[in-house]
Structure formats: structure tokens, C-alpha cells
Amino acid sequence: MIRGFGGAHESEALEGALPRDRNNPRAPKHGLYAEQINGTSFTVPRHRNRRVWTYRIRPSTCVGPWRGYAHATFNLAYLEARPEIALRGWRPPALEGDRDFLDGLATYGGAGDPANRRGFAAHQYVATRSMDRRAFVNHDGDLLLLPDTGALRIRTELGALTVKPGELALLPRAITFSVDVDGPSRGYLFEAYARAFELPERGVIGANAVTDARHFEAPDAAFEEDDEAWEIVAKQGGALHHAEREGTPFDVVAWHGDLAPYRYDLAMFVPVGAIDRDHPDPSLFTVLSAPLDQPGENTADLVVFPERWDVTEDTFRPPYFHKNAATELNGIVTGPDRDQVFARGGLFLTPPHTPHGVPDGAVARELARGEDAPKRLGVGERWMQLESTFPMHLSPWAMAAPHRDATFGEAVREIEKRFRREV
Ligand SMILES: [Fe+2]
């Protein structure tokens, strides 16, 4: 594995396959073809420009003709719905059926149309078998994949990543991949249609802590050789297409560049928090951000709630009541396996400015709490949150899904009036 996020990486699986003095030699060694994959437009400023040069057995042009591909649950149907305002929750979907990663993708919702390069989408997959000589490529944006059940082996054009619950995979726009499972598997998939995911600024935190570039791992080049027919499924502006390719797309023998897939272990995140009183905002736990127009208002921020100490004094320690300007979409990547929303594989939505907080029982317990002893939070489970500046539209599938908890949100409606005039 190659360590470091966003750097100029290089890797070769056969000696001499990577040209050192130019990108595009007349006759690359071993009879390979040189091919560039751009993650950004040519003219994007250098610090945000992402591209990779690949040296492969067959160029990606050995594909076609393209035909439309229909998918009942992985689609843009959310655009038909009005932006959601209610608190919504879903229990973990059942680990059943006979489907691979691509078949098993379902879209909860999103915002914007990827053809307009603005917005995001939130999906979940349930897969029971590996993708068999078929691969997927997303032309619409970066994908963040967070398994909650089952480790995945993700073959990409640049090499393979093994990703297990508690880790994430960042799969950049235009990099073809295929997912192998080791049994029933489930997880979250988030998609940002605009700028790529990058590491968030640290601001006054300084040069260390939170997300560190050195904890990201890109794969080593690893090529396969087969002349069989493969199915390539591609998403372009939200529409799926498929075509036959001659030979495996995972035939890249060497590569160099800064457009690469990554694995990141959420346990590597170094949290920073309050050491006297009050809560910092949860944005302090941001792992990756896909920026939009206004600095700080992003297409998507991935936030993790890591294991940490709460040492605050004279502070209401549960999440405070609030109306947040962003969409909050929460999931649980490691933790108990239960048939309820607050369980591994569950998902819940708080739309922008929709009031939320903790139920009355949690308020009562907090008021009755005795001393302010330090408490370890997040033990045995890991929650994550996707924040977006866009309101989210929910898909018809999400609203009709049998695992939706129709009573979700009711728990915070009845909060006891505790007002009294104190002297
Ligand atoms: Fe919130």
C-alpha cells in the first residue's frame, strides 16, 4: 500500500513498466498502452487538479456499444420528491437476496442532478455475492463507501483495496472498480457531484490532529490478464449504461499521479474536544469534505464520532437541542446488530433547520446525573454523519421501504415542561 492522501504517487507491478522521463512514450515497455484518466478538467488549478497516467494491457476504448441499463433502486427518482422536512429513520435492511454490490444498491435520496455537477446522493448496498466479470465506473463524482457488515475486496484500475467495517474507501470519479464479498455484506455509499473530497482545514487546531494525510492508503499497482468478456456499467449524469469490454479492465501494470482510490481506518482519526465545558460543534469530527461555493458550506462532509473522553463540567452532555443549517444523515458502521434505527446499518435523517435533540427520558437521566466524572464515549460502536448544505429529497423507494421506521422522530415531540421561576 502507498501511504499519504493526494500526493504524487507511483506504482509498478512489472519492472520498467512506468516511464520515468515522460508520460506518453511512443512504445511503452512490455507492449503496454499509455492512458490518462482525468478526475478534474485540464484547466483546474494545480492544487486541485487530479489525474493519473496508466500503463495497461488494453486501452479503455476496447468497450461497446453502449446500451441503456435500468436499475429499479439506484437512480435519480428522488428528484421527483419535494425536499424533506421531517425527521426520518430506517432500520438496517435485511441481509438477503441474491445480488452483487451493483444490483444491491438503493438510493435513499439526494439533492441536485449530477448532470449539473451540483449536489449529492446517499445510497446503501446489500450484497450477497461478488461482481462476476463486471465492473462499475461513476462519471458523476467521488464515492465514499463505508461497510457496516462484511469486508469488501475492491478491485480498482489502480490496484485492490480490502475495506472492512470501521474503514472507508474513497473511490474517485472515473476509476473503474468491482466489488468482491466474503458473505452477506452491507454498507453506506455517498456520492458528491461537485468538487472532489479533500482533507478539511484544521484552522486554529494547528498542524496536527483530526484527519492526517499519512493514514490514507492507496493500492499498489496489480494487474490481471484475461481475454474474457466483461460487462462495464457506467453512470453518466445519473443515467446508467452498460457495454461489453474485451478483457478485464483491471489490466493496469503501472501508474503514477494524484487521482487514486484510498482506504482510511476511522480509528486513525484523532479527536479534539472540550476540556472544560460545553460542546464544540460536531464539525470538529470532520474526516473529509467535498467543498461547494462558499467556504465551509459543502456538498458533503463526512463526520465520524470516535471513541473519546467527555470531561466537561456543569454541561448538558447529550447532544444539545438544535436547528442546524445543514442536512444531517447519520449511520452506524460498527456496533450492535439490532432491528432498530440506532443499530449497525440503520440510517436517520435530520433535514436543514428541522428541530432535533434527545428524548425526554435522556433529558431526565441527564438532569438526575450526579457528579461530573470523565466518561468514555462511543465505546463498542462507531457512528458517522454525512452533512450537506443541500436539503435532501427522499426517493419513493426510501419512503416505501419495509425497513423504514414510520414512528421515527416522535420520541422528541413530547418533552416535559420543566419551567419554574427560581429565586
Ligand atoms: Fe444535529
Coordinates of C-alpha atoms and ligand atoms in Angstrom, one line a residue:
M1 CA 0.0 0.0 0.0
I2 CA 1.1 3.6 -0.7
R3 CA 0.6 5.9 2.3
G4 CA -0.5 9.5 2.0
F5 CA -3.5 11.4 0.7
G6 CA -3.5 13.4 -2.5
G7 CA 0.2 13.1 -3.2
A8 CA 2.1 12.3 -6.4
H9 CA 2.1 8.5 -6.1
E10 CA 3.6 6.0 -8.4
S11 CA 3.5 2.2 -8.6
E12 CA 4.5 -0.5 -11.0
A13 CA 3.8 -4.3 -10.9
L14 CA 6.4 -5.1 -13.6
E15 CA 9.8 -3.6 -13.5
G16 CA 10.3 -0.9 -16.0
A17 CA 6.6 -0.6 -16.8
L18 CA 6.5 3.0 -15.5
P19 CA 8.2 5.5 -17.8
R20 CA 10.4 7.9 -15.8
D21 CA 11.2 10.7 -18.2
R22 CA 7.8 11.2 -20.0
N23 CA 4.2 10.3 -19.7
N24 CA 3.5 9.2 -23.2
P25 CA 6.4 7.2 -24.8
R26 CA 6.0 6.1 -28.4
A27 CA 6.2 2.4 -27.4
P28 CA 5.8 1.8 -23.7
K29 CA 7.7 -1.2 -22.3
H30 CA 6.1 -4.6 -22.3
G31 CA 3.8 -3.6 -25.2
L32 CA 1.6 -1.6 -22.8
Y33 CA -0.7 1.4 -23.8
A34 CA -0.4 4.7 -22.0
E35 CA -3.8 6.2 -21.0
Q36 CA -4.5 9.3 -18.8
I37 CA -7.6 9.4 -16.6
N38 CA -8.5 13.0 -15.5
G39 CA -10.6 13.5 -12.3
T40 CA -10.8 17.2 -13.0
S41 CA -10.9 19.4 -16.1
F42 CA -7.5 20.1 -17.6
T43 CA -7.5 23.7 -16.5
V44 CA -8.5 23.2 -12.8
P45 CA -5.8 25.0 -10.7
R46 CA -2.8 22.8 -9.9
H47 CA -3.6 22.3 -6.2
R48 CA -7.0 20.8 -7.1
N49 CA -6.1 19.1 -10.4
R50 CA -6.3 15.3 -10.2
R51 CA -5.1 12.9 -12.9
V52 CA -3.4 9.6 -13.2
W53 CA -1.4 8.1 -16.0
T54 CA -1.9 4.4 -16.5
Y55 CA 0.1 1.8 -18.5
R56 CA -2.2 -1.0 -19.4
I57 CA -2.6 -4.1 -21.5
R58 CA -5.6 -2.8 -23.4
P59 CA -6.8 0.8 -23.5
S60 CA -10.3 1.6 -22.1
T61 CA -11.6 2.1 -25.6
C62 CA -12.0 -1.7 -26.0
V63 CA -15.6 -1.4 -25.0
G64 CA -19.0 -1.0 -26.6
P65 CA -21.5 -0.5 -28.0
W66 CA -23.2 1.3 -25.0
R67 CA -26.8 0.5 -24.2
G68 CA -29.1 1.9 -21.5
Y69 CA -29.2 0.0 -18.2
A70 CA -32.2 0.2 -15.9
H71 CA -31.9 -0.1 -12.2
A72 CA -35.1 -0.1 -10.0
T73 CA -33.5 1.3 -6.9
F74 CA -30.2 3.0 -7.8
N75 CA -31.4 6.1 -9.7
L76 CA -32.4 9.7 -9.6
A77 CA -36.1 9.1 -8.6
Y78 CA -35.5 11.3 -5.6
L79 CA -35.7 14.3 -7.9
E80 CA -39.5 13.7 -8.1
A81 CA -40.0 14.3 -4.4
R82 CA -40.2 17.6 -2.6
P83 CA -37.2 18.4 -0.2
E84 CA -37.9 16.5 3.0
I85 CA -38.6 18.4 6.3
A86 CA -39.4 15.6 8.7
L87 CA -37.1 13.5 10.9
R88 CA -36.9 10.1 9.1
G89 CA -35.3 6.8 10.1
W90 CA -34.7 3.4 8.7
R91 CA -33.8 0.2 10.4
P92 CA -31.0 -1.9 8.9
P93 CA -32.1 -3.6 5.7
A94 CA -32.1 -7.4 5.7
L95 CA -29.0 -9.2 4.5
E96 CA -30.9 -11.3 2.0
G97 CA -31.4 -11.9 -1.7
D98 CA -29.1 -13.0 -4.5
R99 CA -27.4 -9.8 -5.7
D100 CA -24.0 -8.3 -6.2
F101 CA -22.9 -4.9 -5.0
L102 CA -24.3 -3.1 -8.0
D103 CA -27.6 -5.0 -8.0
G104 CA -27.9 -4.3 -4.3
L105 CA -27.5 -0.5 -4.4
A106 CA -30.5 1.5 -3.4
T107 CA -30.8 5.3 -3.3
Y108 CA -32.3 6.9 -0.2
G109 CA -32.2 10.3 -1.7
G110 CA -30.1 13.3 -2.5
A111 CA -30.0 16.8 -3.9
G112 CA -29.4 18.1 -7.3
D113 CA -28.8 16.5 -10.7
P114 CA -25.4 15.1 -11.4
A115 CA -25.7 16.3 -14.9
N116 CA -25.5 19.8 -13.5
R117 CA -22.4 18.9 -11.3
R118 CA -24.1 20.1 -8.1
G119 CA -25.4 18.0 -5.2
F120 CA -25.1 14.7 -3.6
A121 CA -26.7 11.3 -3.2
A122 CA -26.9 8.8 -0.4
H123 CA -27.2 5.1 -1.1
Q124 CA -26.9 1.8 0.7
Y125 CA -25.9 -1.6 -0.6
V126 CA -26.8 -5.2 0.4
A127 CA -24.7 -7.7 -1.5
T128 CA -24.6 -11.5 -1.1
R129 CA -22.3 -12.4 -4.0
S130 CA -19.2 -10.9 -5.8
M131 CA -19.5 -9.0 -9.0
D132 CA -18.7 -11.6 -11.6
R133 CA -16.7 -10.2 -14.5
R134 CA -18.5 -6.9 -14.3
A135 CA -17.3 -3.6 -13.1
F136 CA -18.7 -0.2 -12.4
V137 CA -17.4 3.3 -13.1
N138 CA -19.0 6.5 -11.9
H139 CA -18.5 9.6 -14.2
D140 CA -20.6 11.8 -11.8
G141 CA -18.4 12.2 -8.7
D142 CA -16.4 10.7 -5.9
L143 CA -17.9 7.8 -4.0
L144 CA -17.4 7.3 -0.2
L145 CA -18.0 3.7 0.7
L146 CA -18.4 2.7 4.4
P147 CA -19.2 -1.0 5.0
D148 CA -21.1 -1.9 8.2
T149 CA -21.2 -5.7 7.7
G150 CA -18.7 -7.8 5.8
A151 CA -15.3 -6.9 4.5
L152 CA -15.0 -6.0 0.8
R153 CA -12.3 -6.6 -1.7
I154 CA -12.5 -3.7 -4.1
R155 CA -10.5 -4.3 -7.3
T156 CA -9.8 -0.9 -9.0
E157 CA -7.9 0.0 -12.1
L158 CA -5.0 1.1 -9.8
G159 CA -5.0 -2.0 -7.6
A160 CA -7.0 -3.7 -4.9
L161 CA -8.2 -2.4 -1.5
T162 CA -9.6 -4.5 1.3
V163 CA -12.1 -2.5 3.3
K164 CA -13.8 -3.7 6.4
P165 CA -16.5 -2.2 8.8
G166 CA -14.9 0.8 10.6
E167 CA -12.9 1.7 7.5
L168 CA -13.9 3.8 4.4
A169 CA -13.0 3.6 0.8
L170 CA -12.7 6.8 -1.3
L171 CA -13.3 5.8 -5.0
P172 CA -12.7 8.8 -7.2
R173 CA -14.7 9.8 -10.3
A174 CA -13.8 7.8 -13.4
I175 CA -11.8 5.0 -11.7
T176 CA -13.4 1.6 -12.6
F177 CA -13.9 -0.8 -9.8
S178 CA -15.5 -4.2 -9.0
V179 CA -16.6 -5.4 -5.5
D180 CA -16.0 -8.9 -4.2
V181 CA -17.7 -10.0 -1.0
D182 CA -17.0 -12.7 1.5
G183 CA -20.6 -13.4 2.5
P184 CA -23.6 -11.2 3.1
S185 CA -22.4 -7.6 3.1
R186 CA -24.0 -4.2 3.7
G187 CA -22.8 -0.6 3.9
Y188 CA -23.3 3.0 3.0
L189 CA -22.3 4.8 -0.2
F190 CA -22.3 8.5 -0.5
E191 CA -21.7 10.5 -3.7
A192 CA -20.6 14.1 -4.2
Y193 CA -21.4 15.5 -7.6
A194 CA -19.3 18.7 -7.5
R195 CA -15.7 19.0 -6.3
A196 CA -13.7 16.0 -5.0
F197 CA -13.4 15.0 -1.4
E198 CA -10.4 16.6 0.3
L199 CA -9.0 16.8 3.8
P200 CA -10.7 19.6 5.8
E201 CA -8.8 22.6 7.0
R202 CA -7.6 22.5 10.6
G203 CA -7.8 26.2 11.3
V204 CA -6.7 27.1 14.9
I205 CA -6.2 23.4 15.7
G206 CA -2.8 23.8 14.0
A207 CA -0.7 21.4 12.0
N208 CA -1.8 18.1 13.7
A209 CA -4.8 16.0 14.9
V210 CA -8.1 15.2 13.3
T211 CA -7.6 13.7 9.8
D212 CA -3.9 13.1 8.9
A213 CA -2.9 12.5 5.2
R214 CA -0.5 9.8 6.2
H215 CA -3.3 7.5 7.4
F216 CA -4.7 7.2 3.9
E217 CA -3.6 4.2 1.8
A218 CA -3.7 3.9 -2.0
P219 CA -3.3 0.5 -3.6
D220 CA -0.1 -0.9 -5.3
A221 CA -0.5 -1.5 -9.0
A222 CA -1.7 -5.0 -9.6
F223 CA -2.8 -6.3 -13.0
E224 CA -4.9 -9.2 -14.1
E225 CA -4.7 -10.8 -17.5
D226 CA -7.8 -12.3 -19.1
D227 CA -9.3 -12.2 -22.5
E228 CA -12.9 -12.9 -21.4
A229 CA -15.8 -10.6 -22.0
W230 CA -16.5 -8.2 -19.1
E231 CA -19.6 -6.1 -18.5
I232 CA -18.8 -2.4 -17.8
V233 CA -21.6 -0.4 -16.2
A234 CA -21.1 3.3 -16.2
K235 CA -23.1 6.2 -14.7
Q236 CA -23.2 9.4 -16.7
G237 CA -25.3 12.3 -15.5
G238 CA -27.3 9.9 -13.3
A239 CA -28.1 7.6 -16.2
L240 CA -26.7 4.0 -16.2
H241 CA -25.3 2.5 -19.3
H242 CA -23.6 -0.9 -20.0
A243 CA -21.3 -2.4 -22.6
E244 CA -19.1 -5.3 -23.2
R245 CA -15.4 -5.0 -22.8
E246 CA -12.8 -7.3 -24.3
G247 CA -10.7 -8.5 -21.3
T248 CA -10.5 -7.3 -17.7
P249 CA -10.5 -3.6 -17.0
F250 CA -8.0 -4.3 -14.2
D251 CA -5.1 -4.6 -16.5
V252 CA -3.1 -1.5 -15.4
V253 CA 0.5 -2.7 -14.9
A254 CA 1.9 0.7 -13.7
W255 CA 0.5 4.1 -12.8
H256 CA 1.5 7.5 -11.5
G257 CA -0.5 10.5 -10.5
D258 CA -2.7 12.0 -7.8
L259 CA -6.1 10.6 -8.8
A260 CA -6.2 7.4 -6.7
P261 CA -8.6 5.4 -4.6
Y262 CA -7.9 5.3 -0.8
R263 CA -8.6 3.3 2.3
Y264 CA -8.9 5.1 5.6
D265 CA -9.4 3.5 9.0
L266 CA -11.8 5.7 11.0
A267 CA -9.9 4.6 14.2
M268 CA -7.0 6.7 13.0
F269 CA -9.0 9.9 13.4
V270 CA -7.5 11.9 16.3
P271 CA -10.4 13.7 18.0
V272 CA -10.1 17.1 19.6
G273 CA -12.7 18.3 22.1
A274 CA -13.9 20.3 25.0
I275 CA -11.7 20.1 28.1
D276 CA -13.8 22.3 30.4
R277 CA -17.4 22.9 29.4
D278 CA -19.9 22.9 26.5
H279 CA -19.8 21.0 23.3
P280 CA -17.9 22.0 20.2
D281 CA -20.0 21.6 17.1
P282 CA -19.8 18.1 15.6
S283 CA -17.9 19.6 12.6
L284 CA -14.8 19.2 14.7
F285 CA -15.0 15.5 13.8
T286 CA -15.0 16.1 10.0
V287 CA -12.8 13.5 8.2
L288 CA -13.3 14.5 4.6
S289 CA -15.1 17.4 2.8
A290 CA -16.3 17.9 -0.7
P291 CA -16.4 21.7 -0.9
L292 CA -19.0 23.8 -2.8
D293 CA -19.0 27.6 -3.4
Q294 CA -19.0 29.3 0.0
P295 CA -16.0 28.2 2.1
G296 CA -17.4 26.0 4.9
E297 CA -20.7 25.2 3.1
N298 CA -20.0 21.9 1.5
T299 CA -21.6 19.4 -0.9
A300 CA -20.8 16.8 1.7
D301 CA -18.8 16.5 4.9
L302 CA -18.1 13.1 6.3
V303 CA -18.0 13.2 10.1
V304 CA -17.1 10.4 12.5
F305 CA -18.0 10.2 16.2
P306 CA -14.9 8.4 17.5
E307 CA -14.3 6.8 20.9
R308 CA -13.3 9.7 23.2
W309 CA -13.5 11.1 26.7
D310 CA -16.1 13.6 27.8
V311 CA -14.6 15.6 30.7
T312 CA -17.0 18.5 30.7
E313 CA -18.3 20.1 33.9
D314 CA -21.7 21.6 34.5
T315 CA -22.6 20.8 30.9
F316 CA -25.7 19.1 29.4
R317 CA -23.7 16.3 27.9
P318 CA -26.1 14.6 25.4
P319 CA -26.4 16.3 22.0
Y320 CA -28.0 19.7 22.5
F321 CA -31.4 20.7 21.1
H322 CA -30.7 22.5 17.8
K323 CA -31.8 23.5 14.4
N324 CA -28.8 23.1 12.1
A325 CA -28.4 24.8 8.8
A326 CA -27.2 21.5 7.1
T327 CA -28.7 18.2 6.2
E328 CA -27.5 15.6 8.7
L329 CA -27.6 11.9 7.6
N330 CA -26.4 9.5 10.3
G331 CA -25.4 5.9 10.1
I332 CA -23.7 3.4 12.4
V333 CA -20.7 1.5 10.9
T334 CA -19.8 -0.7 13.8
G335 CA -21.9 -1.7 16.8
P336 CA -24.7 -4.0 17.8
D337 CA -26.8 -5.8 15.3
R338 CA -30.4 -4.9 16.2
D339 CA -33.6 -4.4 14.2
Q340 CA -33.9 -0.7 15.1
V341 CA -32.8 2.6 13.6
F342 CA -30.0 3.1 16.2
A343 CA -28.2 0.0 15.2
R344 CA -25.4 -1.0 12.7
G345 CA -26.7 -0.4 9.2
G346 CA -29.5 1.9 10.4
L347 CA -29.9 5.4 8.9
F348 CA -31.6 8.6 10.0
L349 CA -32.1 12.0 8.5
T350 CA -32.3 15.4 10.1
P351 CA -33.2 18.0 7.3
P352 CA -31.8 21.6 7.5
H353 CA -33.3 23.6 10.4
T354 CA -35.6 20.8 11.4
P355 CA -35.5 20.8 15.2
H356 CA -33.9 17.8 16.9
G357 CA -32.4 16.7 20.2
V358 CA -32.8 13.9 22.7
P359 CA -36.0 12.3 24.0
D360 CA -37.4 13.3 27.4
G361 CA -36.0 10.2 29.1
A362 CA -32.5 11.2 28.2
V363 CA -33.1 14.7 29.5
A364 CA -34.4 13.3 32.8
R365 CA -31.4 11.0 33.1
E366 CA -29.0 13.8 32.4
L367 CA -30.7 16.1 35.0
A368 CA -30.5 13.4 37.6
R369 CA -26.9 12.6 36.9
G370 CA -24.7 13.1 39.9
E371 CA -21.1 14.1 39.6
D372 CA -19.2 15.2 36.5
A373 CA -16.8 12.2 36.2
P374 CA -15.0 11.8 33.0
K375 CA -16.9 9.4 30.7
R376 CA -15.6 7.4 27.7
L377 CA -18.0 7.9 24.8
G378 CA -18.5 5.8 21.7
V379 CA -17.2 2.5 23.2
G380 CA -18.0 -0.5 21.1
E381 CA -19.7 1.4 18.3
R382 CA -18.9 4.0 15.7
W383 CA -21.4 6.5 14.3
M384 CA -20.8 8.6 11.3
Q385 CA -22.7 11.5 9.8
L386 CA -22.8 13.0 6.3
E387 CA -23.6 16.7 6.4
S388 CA -24.6 18.6 3.3
T389 CA -25.6 22.2 2.8
F390 CA -28.3 21.0 0.4
P391 CA -31.8 19.9 1.6
M392 CA -32.3 16.3 0.8
H393 CA -35.1 14.8 -1.4
L394 CA -36.1 11.2 -0.4
S395 CA -36.7 8.6 -3.1
P396 CA -40.0 6.8 -3.4
W397 CA -38.1 3.6 -2.6
A398 CA -36.9 5.1 0.7
M399 CA -40.4 6.2 1.7
A400 CA -41.9 2.8 0.8
A401 CA -39.1 0.6 2.1
P402 CA -40.2 -2.0 4.6
H403 CA -37.3 -1.1 6.9
R404 CA -38.4 2.5 7.3
D405 CA -39.5 3.3 10.9
A406 CA -42.7 5.3 10.4
T407 CA -42.7 6.4 14.0
F408 CA -39.1 7.8 13.9
G409 CA -39.0 11.4 15.2
E410 CA -41.9 11.0 17.6
A411 CA -39.7 10.5 20.6
V412 CA -38.6 14.1 20.7
R413 CA -42.1 15.6 20.3
E414 CA -43.1 15.2 23.9
I415 CA -40.6 16.9 26.1
E416 CA -41.8 17.8 29.7
K417 CA -42.3 21.4 30.6
R418 CA -39.8 21.9 33.5
F419 CA -40.1 25.7 33.7
R420 CA -40.2 27.2 37.2
R421 CA -39.2 30.6 38.5
E422 CA -36.2 30.1 40.7
V423 CA -35.1 32.5 43.4
Ligands
FE1 FE -27.8 17.6 14.6

